[in-house]
Amino acid sequence: MDVKYLKIWYKAIVVLTCLWAGIIFLSSLWITFNSLFVWKDIIKSSITSPSTLLMFVPSGFMFLTLWLFTGISVILAYFIYKKQKFVLCRVLGGILCLFFPYGSIVGIAVSIFLSIDKTKELFISAING
């Protein structure tokens, strides 16, 4: 594969990863605001039983998970853009594969991109200057 096409590929991977991070971020905001509206109704009705309060545990877990995947996507996009930390990029791409279905698409695209021999050379040449 020509280096010219590799540079286009890596810019496309960065854009795809940033787009994915934006989608996850908006999803986490939706979960947060939805939980806040429910919380407002619970406060108005003054129901404070433990079972009512436990319903926020799954939404809190989803919120934290989505923020974790957003952070992973942003870090991955940054390091691919800077052409640094090749092994970390491979690990983060593998972690993104866990977030089915779109994270898998991004993770597999990153894995394919990083498995090309000239990609590693592109990372090494960026380090050497």
CSV table of N, CA and C in Angstrom, one decimal, residues 1 7 11 31-33 43 57 64 84 86 91 104 110 117 119:
chain,number,residue,atom,x,y,z
A,1,MET,N,0.8,-1.2,0.0
A,1,MET,CA,0.0,0.0,0.0
A,1,MET,C,0.9,1.2,0.0
A,7,LYS,N,-1.8,7.7,4.5
A,7,LYS,CA,-2.1,9.0,5.2
A,7,LYS,C,-3.6,9.3,5.1
A,11,LYS,N,-6.2,9.5,8.3
A,11,LYS,CA,-7.1,10.7,8.6
A,11,LYS,C,-8.6,10.2,8.7
A,31,ILE,N,-29.0,10.0,28.4
A,31,ILE,CA,-29.2,9.2,29.6
A,31,ILE,C,-29.2,10.1,30.9
A,32,THR,N,-28.3,11.1,30.9
A,32,THR,CA,-28.2,11.9,32.1
A,32,THR,C,-29.4,12.8,32.2
A,33,PHE,N,-29.8,13.5,31.1
A,33,PHE,CA,-31.0,14.3,31.2
A,33,PHE,C,-32.3,13.6,31.5
A,43,ILE,N,-38.6,13.5,43.5
A,43,ILE,CA,-38.5,14.5,44.5
A,43,ILE,C,-39.9,15.1,44.8
A,57,VAL,N,-29.0,3.3,39.6
A,57,VAL,CA,-27.8,2.6,39.5
A,57,VAL,C,-27.5,2.1,38.1
A,64,LEU,N,-21.4,6.2,33.2
A,64,LEU,CA,-19.9,6.0,33.4
A,64,LEU,C,-19.3,5.2,32.3
A,84,GLN,N,1.6,8.4,17.5
A,84,GLN,CA,2.4,8.0,18.6
A,84,GLN,C,1.8,6.8,19.3
A,86,PHE,N,2.1,3.3,19.3
A,86,PHE,CA,1.5,2.3,18.4
A,86,PHE,C,0.8,1.2,19.2
A,91,VAL,N,-4.2,-1.6,21.5
A,91,VAL,CA,-5.0,-2.0,22.7
A,91,VAL,C,-6.3,-1.3,22.8
A,104,SER,N,-17.4,-1.8,17.5
A,104,SER,CA,-16.8,-3.0,16.8
A,104,SER,C,-16.3,-2.5,15.4
A,110,VAL,N,-9.6,0.2,13.0
A,110,VAL,CA,-8.4,0.6,13.6
A,110,VAL,C,-7.4,-0.6,13.6
A,117,ASP,N,1.9,-3.2,7.5
A,117,ASP,CA,3.3,-3.0,7.9
A,117,ASP,C,3.8,-1.6,7.7
A,119,THR,N,2.1,1.1,8.2
A,119,THR,CA,1.6,1.9,9.2
A,119,THR,C,2.6,2.0,10.4
